[in-house]
Amino acid sequence: MSAASKNLWRFLFATTAIILLAAVLNFVVDPLQLFRPARLFPAMYSPSSRMQGAGLIRSQDFDTVSMGTSVAIYFRPSDVDRVLGVRSIKLSMNGSNSHEQSFVLAAAMERRPKRVIWQMDDWIFRNAPEIDSGIYLPADLYRRNAKGVATYLFSGAMARESLWILARAIPPLEPIVARFTNGLMFKFPVSRVDDINTRRPDFDVAGFYNAKSALADFRQLIDPARSSSIAEGYNYDAMVRNFERDAVALIASNPDVTFDIYLAPYSILQFVAMRDASPSTLKITYDFTAYAFPRLLQFPNVRLHDFRDVKDVTHDLGNYSDVIHHSPVIDLKVLSWLADRQYVVDPAAPLASLERLKAQVEAYRVEQP
Amino acid sequence: MLFNSYSFIFLFLPLVLLGYFALGRRSQLAPVVWLALASLVFYAFGGWQFVLLLLLSIAFNYGVGYLLIVPKLGSRARLAVLTTGVAGDLVVLGIFKYAGFFAANLNALFSAGLIVNIVLPVGISFYTFTQIAFLVDAYRGNVARYALPHYALFVTYFPHLIAGPILHHKDMIPQFERAETKRPDPHLILCGLIIFAIGLFKKTCLADGIQPLVAQAFGPTTPTFDQAWIGVLAYTFQLYFDFSGYSDMAIGISLMFGIFLPLNFNSPYKAVSIVDFWRRWHMTLSQFLRDYLYIPLGGNRHGRVLRYVNLMITMLLGGLWHGAAWTFVAWGTLHGVYLCINHAWSNFGPKAPPRFARLTATAGVALTFLAAVIGWVFFRAPDITTAFAVLSKMADPTNIAFGRVEMMYALFVAIYAALAWFAPNTQEIMGYDHEKRSVGENLRTRRMRPLFLYAATAVLAFGILGIQQHSEFIYFRF
């Protein structure tokens, strides 16, 4: 064999060895806890909820799953557990659509939870393409198929995280490594499952959630140059199709699971923006509610809560950072309302809350600067 | 199919290599046909619906080329044939690439209500240009008669088909005809693998690694002064490592087949002037524009004023070649202006004393880099308004964030800058010489150093481990 041939084979073998070494490292450390809960090494978690959810479903003990968009992402599972008397995991994902949410919930159903707390709105049903057409949700990790496992094991980024977690497990290195662990350099900077995507205790709530921010966002929304974004993707027929495929089908196929579905207390400005800049979108929103509420109430395992007309909260703009995102204080209120079943939609009058909302939107006048 | 995908690295490439060399033992033609067919399969993965368009384009250009090369036509008839051929190519390119842009502008001007929704076939700009060059050379009498399989392979050759380098028939077809390329050469395969590894590392670890920082300038929120600079510089390095990584991978893959592709990058951010920059950035496009646009327009043969006009036309069209948008027109025009200023300075500016040569060169590198960075703002921005908004933030040092995040990002950008400015480039590391058809001679004559070999294996391993799903090359859009 010539020297060049020998070098070629050496090159190929050494490359294979390094790649296999990385895969072994990822398997042993298992940063996502996909194969087993963390025992040998300290558990670390990622704020990337689409990825982390796959690991949480496998590694945590739970009987309740909470799901939603960014509006429901700052809940602390410990608060949910305390107020509702459950053992929960949080699988909410920023900007998620109904198909992503349904897909992740279906994966969680394999662990047989008793209850799902699902923050739902019309927005998630607008644009919900097939799971594998998106690039953000690692669907194969949830499916735990060969492709998903291989992608996880043969990932250099994951090997870097594994090395970091490994270093953190070595006592003399632990303080230094912990000090440099942050979300900028490492994808798994969170050491407690309860802290994933929550506001830190020192977070400036009043500075972030205030009427000025909410009104500024409102004005931007209704600015004629940008207002077309309000109507983006709103198509009644498509929304109903997505609703049937993603929500109704999942509920129907899990009759033993109680679904607490709630519509979050968006600020009144969200609907007023539609009223002022895109009335046709507001009509679709109303029409969609008029279709979805009676449909959901057909299922005995659904409890439907509508918080959109809770005037004390929705008209107090100091609760909001923009037209929809409320403060952690309201998160706790939502939990107490869910526990007290204070705003449960009455099957005898499924559209009563919608009519109240319509009246509020009609009557509301935005204060001028 | 992407070079940075498992299916390409572990399935497609090994199979095509095995088939090529297995057929090469029996025939000279079969490996060429095999490689052309494999290239069509490769292309079909990116958009099977456009395979027919590619085949029609090859047939059309080969036919036109045949008329120009073989029959004895009069000069007028030859010119008519050439005009038909080039116009045909440009019409197809115009329909697929520019019809939407044209309609959008008509709508903006006259509220015409035109709706044009045409999907851009992958690689159309590249294979159209290579074939226009072939037709022009055939007209000039610089082309021998090529066999159809060799010509088809020249156009479809999968290492370059999607995003270049832009190949020249005179360079490639004789290589496809050589018997030696059909026999496996372990040295070339190893060097090809190492070059491929460097390219893959540039793409998956460097370009994809810095990509999230680009949102600092071009994201949904209005950037501060430092965020705008971080984002724009991040894009400056992302684009370089992405495209030069792709070019390295193309060169490396081709080398495994024994075929030398032309260089496309030569450390462009080390350029001491804009003229120098264009000799180092997307070199095959620069050569094409020079030989088939700038020189036919008259080049510098008709006085200084016309030279500047020709430069502006060339760069404006070069910008438009990248994409059907006013941002690309602005980018091309800006570089045209840069080149005119550069030439004017060379002609009329003061000459620096030799003792300041080093200082002048350093200043030249800094100024050229800054000019290129400003150009990339137009190249990356979705529209002219955004480009000016980002530039205005870059020019407003009163609004600075510079928190923990920005400091960390600035450090990342500094590391990338150090790589681009001070690290040797791929051809320097590997001793790749396209003209002499040689590579890694130092490695061949001396026993390969284990450290070099294992460092290269680590680069390939990290490159493979860094593969992310759905990470396309930026130049696929052009």
Coordinates of N, CA and C in Angstrom, one line a residue, chain B residues 355-473:
Chain B
R355 N 9.0 54.0 2.1 CA 9.2 53.7 3.5 C 7.8 53.6 4.2
F356 N 6.8 54.1 3.6 CA 5.5 54.0 4.2 C 4.6 52.9 3.6
A357 N 5.3 52.0 2.9 CA 4.6 51.0 2.1 C 3.7 50.1 3.0
R358 N 4.3 49.7 4.2 CA 3.6 48.9 5.1 C 2.3 49.6 5.7
L359 N 2.6 50.8 6.1 CA 1.5 51.6 6.6 C 0.4 51.8 5.6
T360 N 0.8 52.1 4.4 CA -0.2 52.3 3.3 C -1.0 51.1 3.0
A361 N -0.3 49.9 3.0 CA -1.0 48.7 2.8 C -2.0 48.4 3.9
T362 N -1.6 48.7 5.2 CA -2.5 48.5 6.3 C -3.7 49.4 6.2
A363 N -3.5 50.6 5.9 CA -4.6 51.6 5.7 C -5.5 51.1 4.5
G364 N -4.8 50.6 3.5 CA -5.6 50.1 2.3 C -6.5 49.0 2.7
V365 N -6.0 48.0 3.5 CA -6.8 46.9 3.9 C -8.0 47.4 4.8
A366 N -7.7 48.3 5.7 CA -8.8 48.8 6.6 C -9.8 49.5 5.8
L367 N -9.4 50.4 4.8 CA -10.4 51.1 4.0 C -11.2 50.2 3.1
T368 N -10.5 49.3 2.5 CA -11.2 48.3 1.6 C -12.2 47.5 2.4
F369 N -11.8 47.1 3.6 CA -12.7 46.2 4.4 C -13.9 47.1 4.7
L370 N -13.7 48.3 5.1 CA -14.8 49.2 5.5 C -15.8 49.4 4.3
A371 N -15.2 49.6 3.2 CA -16.0 49.8 2.0 C -16.8 48.6 1.7
A372 N -16.2 47.4 1.8 CA -16.9 46.1 1.5 C -18.0 45.9 2.5
V373 N -17.8 46.3 3.8 CA -18.8 46.1 4.9 C -20.0 47.0 4.6
I374 N -19.8 48.2 4.1 CA -20.9 49.1 3.8 C -21.7 48.5 2.6
G375 N -20.9 48.0 1.7 CA -21.6 47.3 0.6 C -22.5 46.1 1.0
W376 N -22.0 45.4 2.0 CA -22.8 44.2 2.4 C -24.1 44.6 3.1
V377 N -24.2 45.8 3.6 CA -25.5 46.2 4.2 C -26.6 46.2 3.1
F378 N -26.2 46.7 1.9 CA -27.2 46.7 0.8 C -27.5 45.2 0.3
F379 N -26.4 44.4 0.3 CA -26.5 43.1 -0.1 C -27.4 42.2 0.8
R380 N -27.4 42.5 2.1 CA -28.1 41.7 3.0 C -29.5 42.2 3.3
A381 N -29.7 43.6 3.2 CA -31.0 44.2 3.6 C -32.1 43.7 2.7
P382 N -33.3 43.6 3.2 CA -34.4 43.2 2.4 C -34.9 44.3 1.4
D383 N -34.6 45.5 1.8 CA -34.9 46.7 0.9 C -34.0 47.8 1.2
I384 N -34.1 48.8 0.3 CA -33.2 50.0 0.4 C -33.4 50.8 1.7
T385 N -34.7 50.9 2.1 CA -35.0 51.6 3.3 C -34.4 51.0 4.5
T386 N -34.4 49.7 4.6 CA -33.8 49.0 5.7 C -32.3 49.2 5.7
A387 N -31.7 49.2 4.5 CA -30.3 49.3 4.3 C -29.8 50.7 4.9
F388 N -30.6 51.7 4.5 CA -30.2 53.1 5.0 C -30.5 53.2 6.5
A389 N -31.5 52.5 7.0 CA -31.8 52.6 8.4 C -30.6 51.9 9.2
V390 N -30.1 50.8 8.7 CA -29.0 50.2 9.4 C -27.8 51.0 9.3
L391 N -27.5 51.6 8.1 CA -26.4 52.5 8.0 C -26.4 53.7 8.9
S392 N -27.7 54.2 9.0 CA -27.8 55.4 9.9 C -27.5 55.0 11.3
K393 N -27.9 53.8 11.7 CA -27.5 53.4 13.1 C -26.0 53.2 13.3
M394 N -25.4 52.7 12.2 CA -23.9 52.5 12.2 C -23.2 53.8 12.3
A395 N -23.9 54.9 12.0 CA -23.2 56.2 12.0 C -23.7 57.1 13.2
D396 N -24.4 56.4 14.1 CA -24.9 57.2 15.3 C -24.3 56.6 16.6
P397 N -23.1 57.1 16.9 CA -22.5 56.5 18.2 C -23.1 57.0 19.5
T398 N -24.2 57.9 19.4 CA -24.8 58.4 20.6 C -25.7 57.3 21.2
N399 N -26.1 56.3 20.5 CA -27.0 55.3 21.0 C -26.3 54.0 21.1
I400 N -25.7 53.7 22.3 CA -24.9 52.5 22.4 C -25.5 51.6 23.5
A401 N -25.6 50.3 23.3 CA -26.1 49.4 24.4 C -24.9 48.8 25.1
F402 N -24.0 48.1 24.4 CA -22.8 47.5 24.9 C -23.0 46.9 26.3
G403 N -24.0 46.0 26.4 CA -24.2 45.2 27.6 C -23.4 43.9 27.5
R404 N -23.7 43.0 28.4 CA -23.0 41.7 28.4 C -23.1 40.9 27.1
V405 N -24.3 41.0 26.5 CA -24.5 40.3 25.2 C -23.7 40.9 24.1
E406 N -23.7 42.2 24.0 CA -22.9 42.8 23.0 C -21.4 42.6 23.1
M407 N -21.0 42.6 24.4 CA -19.5 42.3 24.6 C -19.1 41.0 24.1
M408 N -20.0 40.0 24.5 CA -19.7 38.6 24.1 C -19.7 38.5 22.5
Y409 N -20.7 39.1 21.9 CA -20.8 39.1 20.5 C -19.6 39.8 19.8
A410 N -19.2 40.9 20.4 CA -18.1 41.6 19.8 C -16.8 40.7 19.9
L411 N -16.7 39.9 20.9 CA -15.6 39.0 21.0 C -15.6 37.9 19.9
F412 N -16.8 37.4 19.7 CA -17.0 36.4 18.6 C -16.5 37.0 17.3
V413 N -17.0 38.2 17.0 CA -16.7 38.9 15.7 C -15.2 39.1 15.6
A414 N -14.6 39.5 16.7 CA -13.1 39.7 16.7 C -12.4 38.4 16.4
I415 N -12.9 37.3 16.9 CA -12.2 36.0 16.6 C -12.4 35.7 15.1
Y416 N -13.5 36.0 14.5 CA -13.7 35.7 13.1 C -12.9 36.7 12.2
A417 N -12.7 37.9 12.7 CA -11.9 38.9 12.0 C -10.5 38.4 12.0
A418 N -10.0 37.9 13.1 CA -8.6 37.4 13.2 C -8.4 36.2 12.2
L419 N -9.4 35.4 12.1 CA -9.3 34.2 11.2 C -9.2 34.7 9.8
A420 N -10.1 35.7 9.4 CA -10.1 36.2 8.1 C -8.9 37.0 7.7
W421 N -8.3 37.7 8.6 CA -7.1 38.5 8.3 C -5.8 37.8 8.5
F422 N -5.7 36.9 9.5 CA -4.4 36.4 9.8 C -4.2 34.9 9.5
A423 N -5.2 34.2 9.4 CA -5.1 32.7 9.1 C -4.8 32.5 7.6
P424 N -3.9 31.5 7.3 CA -3.7 31.2 5.9 C -5.0 30.6 5.3
N425 N -5.2 30.9 4.0 CA -6.4 30.3 3.3 C -6.2 28.9 2.9
T426 N -7.2 28.3 2.4 CA -7.2 26.9 2.1 C -6.1 26.5 1.1
Q427 N -6.0 27.3 0.0 CA -5.0 27.0 -1.0 C -3.6 27.1 -0.5
E428 N -3.4 28.1 0.5 CA -2.1 28.2 1.1 C -1.8 27.0 2.0
I429 N -2.8 26.6 2.7 CA -2.6 25.4 3.6 C -2.2 24.2 2.8
M430 N -3.0 24.0 1.7 CA -2.9 22.7 0.9 C -1.9 22.8 -0.3
G431 N -1.4 24.0 -0.6 CA -0.6 24.1 -1.8 C -1.3 23.8 -3.0
Y432 N -2.5 24.3 -3.1 CA -3.4 24.0 -4.3 C -3.0 25.0 -5.4
D433 N -2.6 24.5 -6.6 CA -2.3 25.3 -7.7 C -3.1 24.9 -8.9
H434 N -4.2 25.6 -9.2 CA -5.1 25.2 -10.3 C -4.4 25.2 -11.6
E435 N -3.5 26.2 -11.9 CA -2.9 26.3 -13.2 C -1.9 25.1 -13.4
K436 N -1.2 24.8 -12.4 CA -0.2 23.7 -12.5 C -0.8 22.4 -12.3
R437 N -2.0 22.3 -11.9 CA -2.7 21.1 -11.6 C -1.9 20.3 -10.5
S438 N -1.6 21.0 -9.5 CA -0.8 20.4 -8.4 C -1.4 20.7 -7.0
V439 N -1.3 19.8 -6.1 CA -1.9 20.1 -4.8 C -1.1 19.2 -3.8
G440 N -0.8 19.8 -2.6 CA -0.2 19.0 -1.5 C 1.1 18.4 -1.9
E441 N 1.9 19.1 -2.7 CA 3.2 18.5 -3.1 C 4.1 18.3 -1.9
N442 N 4.1 19.2 -1.0 CA 4.9 19.1 0.2 C 4.5 17.8 1.0
L443 N 3.2 17.5 1.0 CA 2.7 16.4 1.7 C 3.1 15.1 1.0
R444 N 3.2 15.2 -0.4 CA 3.6 14.0 -1.1 C 5.1 13.7 -1.0
T445 N 5.9 14.8 -1.1 CA 7.3 14.5 -1.1 C 7.8 14.1 0.3
R446 N 7.4 14.9 1.3 CA 7.7 14.5 2.6 C 6.6 13.6 3.2
R447 N 7.0 12.8 4.2 CA 6.0 12.0 4.8 C 5.0 13.0 5.5
M448 N 3.7 12.7 5.4 CA 2.8 13.6 6.0 C 2.9 13.7 7.5
R449 N 3.0 14.9 8.0 CA 3.1 15.0 9.5 C 1.9 14.5 10.2
P450 N 2.1 13.6 11.2 CA 0.9 13.1 11.9 C 0.0 14.2 12.5
L451 N 0.7 15.3 13.0 CA -0.1 16.4 13.6 C -1.0 17.0 12.5
F452 N -0.5 17.2 11.3 CA -1.3 17.8 10.2 C -2.5 16.9 9.9
L453 N -2.1 15.6 9.8 CA -3.2 14.7 9.4 C -4.3 14.6 10.4
Y454 N -3.9 14.5 11.7 CA -4.9 14.4 12.7 C -5.7 15.7 12.9
A455 N -5.0 16.8 12.7 CA -5.7 18.1 12.8 C -6.8 18.2 11.7
A456 N -6.4 17.7 10.5 CA -7.3 17.7 9.4 C -8.5 16.7 9.7
T457 N -8.2 15.6 10.3 CA -9.4 14.7 10.7 C -10.3 15.4 11.7
A458 N -9.7 16.1 12.6 CA -10.6 16.8 13.6 C -11.4 17.9 12.9
V459 N -10.8 18.5 11.9 CA -11.6 19.5 11.2 C -12.8 18.9 10.4
L460 N -12.5 17.7 9.8 CA -13.6 17.0 9.1 C -14.7 16.6 10.1
A461 N -14.2 16.0 11.2 CA -15.1 15.5 12.2 C -16.0 16.6 12.8
F462 N -15.4 17.7 13.1 CA -16.1 18.9 13.7 C -17.1 19.4 12.6
G463 N -16.6 19.4 11.4 CA -17.5 19.9 10.3 C -18.7 19.0 10.2
I464 N -18.5 17.7 10.2 CA -19.7 16.8 10.1 C -20.6 16.9 11.4
L465 N -19.9 17.0 12.5 CA -20.7 17.1 13.8 C -21.5 18.4 13.8
G466 N -21.0 19.4 13.1 CA -21.6 20.7 13.1 C -22.8 20.8 12.1
I467 N -23.0 19.8 11.4 CA -24.1 19.8 10.4 C -25.4 20.1 11.1
Q468 N -26.1 21.1 10.7 CA -27.5 21.4 11.2 C -28.5 21.1 10.0
Q469 N -29.6 20.8 10.4 CA -30.6 20.5 9.3 C -31.0 21.9 8.7
H470 N -31.3 21.8 7.4 CA -31.8 22.9 6.6 C -30.9 24.1 6.7
S471 N -29.6 24.0 6.6 CA -28.7 25.1 6.5 C -28.2 25.3 5.1
E472 N -28.9 26.1 4.3 CA -28.5 26.3 2.9 C -27.4 27.3 2.8
F473 N -26.7 27.2 1.7 CA -25.7 28.2 1.4 C -26.4 29.5 0.9

